[in-house]
Amino acid sequence: MFRTALLLAALLPASLLCGLSGIPPAAHAATEAPPQDAVLLTVTTPAGVTRLDRAALNALEATEFTTSTIWTEGPQTFRGVRMTTLLAHLGITRGAVHLTAANDYTITIPVQTFRPDGAILAYSRNGAPMSLRSKGPLWMVYPYDSSPDFQTEVIYSNSIWQLERLSVTE
Amino acid sequence: MTAPGPLRAPSGSGLDTGVVRLGVLGLILALCLGVILYLLTDVREKLTELGSSRQDNIQWTLTQLEVEFLKFETAIMEAQLALAPTPQPPDPAHLAEVRTRYDILYSRFETLSRGRAYLQALGDPSVTVSFDAIRARVYGMVPLIDGADTRLARALPDLHGTLTGSRQEIRRILSIANQVMVAQSDRAREGVFQVLRGLALATLGLITVLCAMVVLFRQLALIARRRLDQGREAAARLETIFRTSRDAIVVLDPDGHLRSANRAAQLMFGFSEAQIREVAAGDFLRREDALEPVRGADLFEACAGGAHTGYRLSGYRVDGGRFPIELSMTATDNDGPVLVCVIRDISHQVAIEAQLKASRDQALAGERAKARFLGVISHEMRTPLNGILGTLDLVQEAPDSSDCTAYLGVVRNSAETLLQLVNDVLDITQIEGGDVTIHRAPFNLDALIDDILTSEKPRAMKAGNRLFRSGLTQAGWVTGDATRLRQVLLNLVSNAVKFTEGGEIEVTLAREETQMVFRVRDTGIGMSAEERERIFDDFVRLDGAVHRQIQGTGLGLGIARQLTLAMGGRISVSSRPEVGSLFTLELPLPAAAPARPDRREDLPVAQRALDILLVEDNPTNRFVARRMLERDGHHVTEAEDGAQGVAASAAQRFDVILMDVSMPVMDGYEATRAIRSGPGASADSRIVALTAHVGGDIAESLRAAGMDDVIAKPIRAQVLRRLLAEAACDGPQSGRRQGRRNEAG
């Protein structure tokens, strides 16, 4: 009886999230290019909910660097938006941001800890957009090779891929 | 300082071993530090490893594989459930969830396949094979997932079957991978543990060594402090000695300049503290004899072989005073070589030594004087005795008695000379002391010469010599000391006779104004020039005299010379060996008027015969006195000592008692007192003392004992006769008692 309840509790959020994700029904990441107006990141702030598509992200100042990662082979060139830039664009200056991935992996990072030379929200790797199978479409990566500061487990844990949602708490 | 050598040895060795230990500890310390440094780099590496991880949380990532695998399976099951009642057409929403979950799972596989860290975790061969198989199965689903919805919907049961078949395998893979990871992290921990343990051990060692060093340093500090204290104590002691010493203590540098000097030195040499640096050794130290200043270099040289003690030098005060000192010194090294000198003022000691030496010299001189004195007495007594005995020989051998009167004169002269000699014992002592008293009086020089020649003639004849007088035939009366002249001339003539055999001895007189020149020439053995030099010295006996066994003390000529000098004259000698000698005596003997002729007085003879008690222990003296008295007709009773005398006087009444003073049994004093105080018949007889003791208060003490008169020995007939005549005139009971009675009456 009790075990059944636990099982239900474990399964319930997954089914709930599936409903809320708003992923278009025919999103076949590997085979066809995702539509330009598809929402890549849902931002929830106390002021309201903002949905950013690829065009919105492209409109922001882009940053590109090449680094190796512990999850890939060989140097990778990432292109994306600085987290500081993004947060400034979204008007988030304090508190903590909660980032959630497609597999419901969630991390919380204080806004102050984002550095101008730190994480970017990458939307392309090696010049191509990233599919869900290759940790896309959004992957928050750090320039791991540039500093030992970016070679810690915390940084690795923060390097969330398949990012879908961002919320802010005070 | 070095003095306390044995004192310092143990602490010194303690310090040395301490230093050695410290060195060893220092080495260990350096070793520990090296190990720690090495371990620290190791630790830093480990820390860097821990700080900058090459991997994320692998366990999490691995378990996510199973989670996403299950979510994918769940999505398929949900899609199957949703589609089951109405297979046609399938709901795209359910399939979208399946596709998303598949993509996520795909991404997970991709991640695990690419990341090096995961390859390691899945490195186990059985795992790798299974993982690759499962991955191939999942990747094989791509055509279905990317294909049309209907086809996917239809394939859902197959997919589910495949997944279900792989679930256990996934579980196994992850368990093994987890195990690998755990072992790996265990190894990492173990590594860190090892390094940290090494570090801890090294640190422990380091701390131990540091503690030991602290202890050791403390010990060393204690030893050093103790030594410092000892040094300070020794220095204080030395300082006290230096300051309070009565001996001067100075420190000299090699140039001979003073480095320091104690107060005693300043007082001794008279320089002030401020002058110390200006004073050099030569200023206050000089050689004892040469008075040459002493140089510092000399002193250092003298000390080259070690300490030097008891060096006698002369000390000079700055103001010029000089005094004897004794220097003891030793060279030492104190900021360059220096000489530490201890100087003692030995003025007092030297004075005492001089006194001792003078006393010794005096004693020796006394000994010599005594020996010479005895020699003189012996010689001088022998000479007149010779005259007496020789004349007696002549008397004995004379064919008739007509010559006897002349001979008796000679005997008397010689005997008187002898008596004179005895009387002059003190004078002879004075001669030795150089203080000769000369009694000048007129005397007949011719008679004196005749006496001498007469007394020496028997010996001269015996040796076959001719002894005669020549030159001035009548010298007449002169003023001078007849006794001394007789002594000197007799000596010269006697010597001439002694050293001549079968020759002649000539005595020549000549007058040169007030000077009288006597020449005594002989044809005897003579002497060499060298012998002539010494002939007038004391105790000189020439070889000739010794060889011929001629008796003598060697004093005769010495005395003759001294007497001659005392009389204001000169004596000289010229001589040639085997030819003879000539002694020349020059004396101031001015001519004098002849005194009245030396005639025999008409001596008073006692009117009547007296009864006389003679108390005398010496038989010869008794005999002589008895014969003298009996010749004058007196009756003599003899007693041999005081006691006998007292007894005799008690039994019979005597007119006169002649009492010797020094006697055995009872002496003269006692006997006289006994007679006077006793009831004896002779209690108030006249008592006359006979004594050989001549001195100032002896007569007084004898009179005090009850004696009436004192006669000095030898007894001369005239003196005795005069005294007895007085006694006879006074009649009986002329002694003291009568006198007292008169006083009473």
Short mmCIF file of N, CA and C in Angstrom, two decimals, chain A residues 11 14-15 18 23-25 27-31 68 70-73 102-105 132-135 148 151-153 156-157 161-162 164, chain B residues 51-57 60 68 71 74 78 92 96-97 99-104 106-108 110-111 114-116 118 142 145-147:
data_model
loop_
_atom_site.label_atom_id
_atom_site.label_comp_id
_atom_site.label_asym_id
_atom_site.label_seq_id
_atom_site.Cartn_x
_atom_site.Cartn_y
_atom_site.Cartn_z
N LEU A 11 6.28 8.91 -9.91
CA LEU A 11 5.90 8.99 -11.31
C LEU A 11 5.12 10.25 -11.64
N ALA A 14 6.81 13.52 -13.27
CA ALA A 14 7.24 13.29 -14.65
C ALA A 14 6.06 13.48 -15.60
N SER A 15 4.97 12.90 -15.25
CA SER A 15 3.81 13.00 -16.13
C SER A 15 3.28 14.42 -16.15
N CYS A 18 5.52 16.60 -18.30
CA CYS A 18 5.30 16.32 -19.72
C CYS A 18 4.16 17.17 -20.25
N ILE A 23 6.33 21.28 -25.44
CA ILE A 23 7.15 20.94 -26.59
C ILE A 23 6.21 20.64 -27.75
N PRO A 24 6.51 21.19 -28.92
CA PRO A 24 5.61 20.93 -30.07
C PRO A 24 5.56 19.43 -30.37
N PRO A 25 4.47 18.93 -30.76
CA PRO A 25 4.27 17.49 -30.91
C PRO A 25 5.22 16.87 -31.93
N ALA A 27 8.29 17.57 -32.81
CA ALA A 27 9.68 18.05 -32.69
C ALA A 27 10.64 16.89 -32.86
N HIS A 28 11.15 16.69 -34.01
CA HIS A 28 12.08 15.59 -34.30
C HIS A 28 13.47 16.16 -34.44
N ALA A 29 14.10 16.29 -33.32
CA ALA A 29 15.38 17.04 -33.23
C ALA A 29 16.43 16.51 -34.17
N ALA A 30 16.58 15.23 -34.25
CA ALA A 30 17.70 14.69 -35.01
C ALA A 30 17.50 14.78 -36.50
N THR A 31 16.32 14.66 -36.92
CA THR A 31 16.09 14.56 -38.35
C THR A 31 15.80 15.88 -39.01
N SER A 68 37.80 22.28 -23.97
CA SER A 68 37.47 20.86 -23.90
C SER A 68 36.52 20.69 -22.74
N ILE A 70 34.74 17.52 -20.02
CA ILE A 70 34.96 16.14 -19.58
C ILE A 70 33.93 15.21 -20.18
N TRP A 71 32.94 15.79 -20.89
CA TRP A 71 31.87 14.92 -21.43
C TRP A 71 32.04 14.69 -22.92
N THR A 72 33.00 15.42 -23.51
CA THR A 72 33.17 15.33 -24.97
C THR A 72 34.62 14.95 -25.28
N GLU A 73 34.83 14.66 -26.56
CA GLU A 73 36.18 14.35 -27.00
C GLU A 73 36.68 15.49 -27.87
N ALA A 102 15.70 19.11 -19.30
CA ALA A 102 14.64 18.30 -19.85
C ALA A 102 14.45 17.03 -19.02
N ASN A 103 15.53 16.54 -18.45
CA ASN A 103 15.41 15.33 -17.60
C ASN A 103 15.14 15.69 -16.15
N ASP A 104 14.67 16.95 -15.94
CA ASP A 104 14.30 17.46 -14.61
C ASP A 104 15.50 17.62 -13.66
N TYR A 105 16.68 17.60 -14.22
CA TYR A 105 17.87 17.91 -13.41
C TYR A 105 17.81 19.38 -13.08
N LEU A 132 18.67 17.65 -28.89
CA LEU A 132 18.49 17.14 -27.55
C LEU A 132 19.46 15.99 -27.29
N ARG A 133 19.72 15.17 -28.38
CA ARG A 133 20.62 14.02 -28.20
C ARG A 133 22.07 14.48 -27.96
N SER A 134 22.42 15.65 -28.48
CA SER A 134 23.78 16.14 -28.23
C SER A 134 23.73 17.30 -27.24
N LYS A 135 23.01 17.13 -26.14
CA LYS A 135 22.94 18.02 -24.98
C LYS A 135 22.36 19.40 -25.29
N PRO A 148 41.53 26.99 -13.49
CA PRO A 148 41.20 25.88 -12.57
C PRO A 148 39.91 26.16 -11.81
N GLN A 151 37.26 24.13 -12.99
CA GLN A 151 37.49 22.68 -13.07
C GLN A 151 37.10 22.02 -11.76
N THR A 152 36.06 22.55 -11.15
CA THR A 152 35.61 21.95 -9.88
C THR A 152 34.32 21.19 -10.12
N GLU A 153 34.00 20.36 -9.15
CA GLU A 153 32.78 19.54 -9.28
C GLU A 153 31.53 20.40 -9.30
N TYR A 156 31.18 21.64 -12.67
CA TYR A 156 30.71 20.54 -13.53
C TYR A 156 29.22 20.27 -13.28
N SER A 157 28.84 20.33 -11.99
CA SER A 157 27.42 20.09 -11.68
C SER A 157 26.54 21.20 -12.23
N TRP A 161 22.94 20.74 -19.05
CA TRP A 161 22.60 20.66 -20.49
C TRP A 161 21.13 20.33 -20.66
N GLN A 162 20.65 20.42 -21.91
CA GLN A 162 19.23 20.19 -22.23
C GLN A 162 18.36 21.10 -21.38
N GLU A 164 15.86 23.84 -20.11
CA GLU A 164 14.54 24.23 -20.62
C GLU A 164 13.96 25.41 -19.87
N GLY B 51 41.04 19.90 -5.58
CA GLY B 51 40.48 21.23 -5.86
C GLY B 51 39.95 21.32 -7.28
N SER B 52 40.79 20.94 -8.24
CA SER B 52 40.35 21.05 -9.63
C SER B 52 40.11 19.63 -10.16
N SER B 53 38.91 19.20 -10.02
CA SER B 53 38.61 17.81 -10.37
C SER B 53 38.59 17.64 -11.88
N ARG B 54 39.08 16.46 -12.29
CA ARG B 54 39.04 16.16 -13.72
C ARG B 54 37.71 15.51 -14.09
N GLN B 55 36.85 15.40 -13.13
CA GLN B 55 35.59 14.69 -13.41
C GLN B 55 34.48 15.29 -12.56
N ASP B 56 33.23 15.05 -12.98
CA ASP B 56 32.12 15.49 -12.16
C ASP B 56 31.72 14.34 -11.26
N ASN B 57 30.56 14.41 -10.69
CA ASN B 57 30.13 13.33 -9.80
C ASN B 57 29.73 12.13 -10.66
N TRP B 60 26.72 9.93 -9.74
CA TRP B 60 25.44 10.57 -10.14
C TRP B 60 25.16 10.35 -11.61
N GLU B 68 17.29 7.49 -16.36
CA GLU B 68 16.74 7.90 -17.66
C GLU B 68 16.27 6.68 -18.47
N LYS B 71 12.97 6.02 -17.05
CA LYS B 71 12.00 7.03 -17.51
C LYS B 71 11.59 6.77 -18.94
N THR B 74 9.33 3.91 -18.81
CA THR B 74 8.03 4.37 -18.29
C THR B 74 7.24 5.10 -19.37
N GLU B 78 3.66 4.11 -20.69
CA GLU B 78 2.51 5.04 -20.65
C GLU B 78 1.91 5.19 -22.05
N PRO B 92 0.03 11.87 -30.81
CA PRO B 92 1.43 12.34 -30.97
C PRO B 92 2.04 12.78 -29.64
N ALA B 96 5.64 11.88 -28.37
CA ALA B 96 6.65 12.95 -28.17
C ALA B 96 7.41 12.70 -26.87
N GLU B 97 6.64 12.31 -25.82
CA GLU B 97 7.31 12.02 -24.53
C GLU B 97 8.31 10.89 -24.70
N ARG B 99 9.85 10.08 -27.41
CA ARG B 99 11.00 10.56 -28.18
C ARG B 99 11.95 11.39 -27.29
N THR B 100 11.31 12.28 -26.49
CA THR B 100 12.15 13.12 -25.61
C THR B 100 12.99 12.25 -24.70
N ARG B 101 12.35 11.29 -24.04
CA ARG B 101 13.06 10.42 -23.09
C ARG B 101 14.16 9.64 -23.80
N TYR B 102 13.81 9.23 -25.06
CA TYR B 102 14.82 8.50 -25.82
C TYR B 102 16.03 9.41 -26.08
N ASP B 103 15.73 10.67 -26.48
CA ASP B 103 16.83 11.60 -26.77
C ASP B 103 17.71 11.80 -25.53
N ILE B 104 17.00 11.95 -24.40
CA ILE B 104 17.78 12.16 -23.16
C ILE B 104 18.65 10.95 -22.87
N TYR B 106 19.67 8.76 -25.02
CA TYR B 106 20.71 8.74 -26.06
C TYR B 106 21.86 9.66 -25.64
N SER B 107 21.47 10.85 -25.21
CA SER B 107 22.48 11.83 -24.79
C SER B 107 23.33 11.27 -23.64
N ARG B 108 22.64 10.55 -22.74
CA ARG B 108 23.36 9.98 -21.60
C ARG B 108 24.39 8.96 -22.06
N GLU B 110 25.69 8.83 -24.94
CA GLU B 110 26.74 9.57 -25.64
C GLU B 110 27.77 10.10 -24.64
N THR B 111 27.23 10.71 -23.57
CA THR B 111 28.10 11.29 -22.54
C THR B 111 29.01 10.23 -21.95
N ARG B 114 31.74 9.15 -24.32
CA ARG B 114 32.77 10.13 -24.71
C ARG B 114 33.70 10.47 -23.52
N GLY B 115 33.09 10.70 -22.35
CA GLY B 115 33.92 11.17 -21.23
C GLY B 115 34.92 10.11 -20.78
N ARG B 116 36.16 10.58 -20.61
CA ARG B 116 37.23 9.64 -20.23
C ARG B 116 36.95 9.02 -18.86
N TYR B 118 34.22 8.26 -17.47
CA TYR B 118 33.21 7.20 -17.47
C TYR B 118 33.78 5.96 -18.12
N VAL B 142 16.99 4.13 -33.14
CA VAL B 142 16.89 5.45 -33.78
C VAL B 142 15.92 5.45 -34.98
N ILE B 145 12.43 5.49 -33.62
CA ILE B 145 12.10 6.72 -32.90
C ILE B 145 11.90 7.87 -33.88
N ASP B 146 12.82 7.93 -34.88
CA ASP B 146 12.75 9.04 -35.84
C ASP B 146 11.73 8.76 -36.95
N GLY B 147 11.20 7.55 -36.92
CA GLY B 147 10.28 7.19 -37.99
C GLY B 147 8.87 7.70 -37.75
#
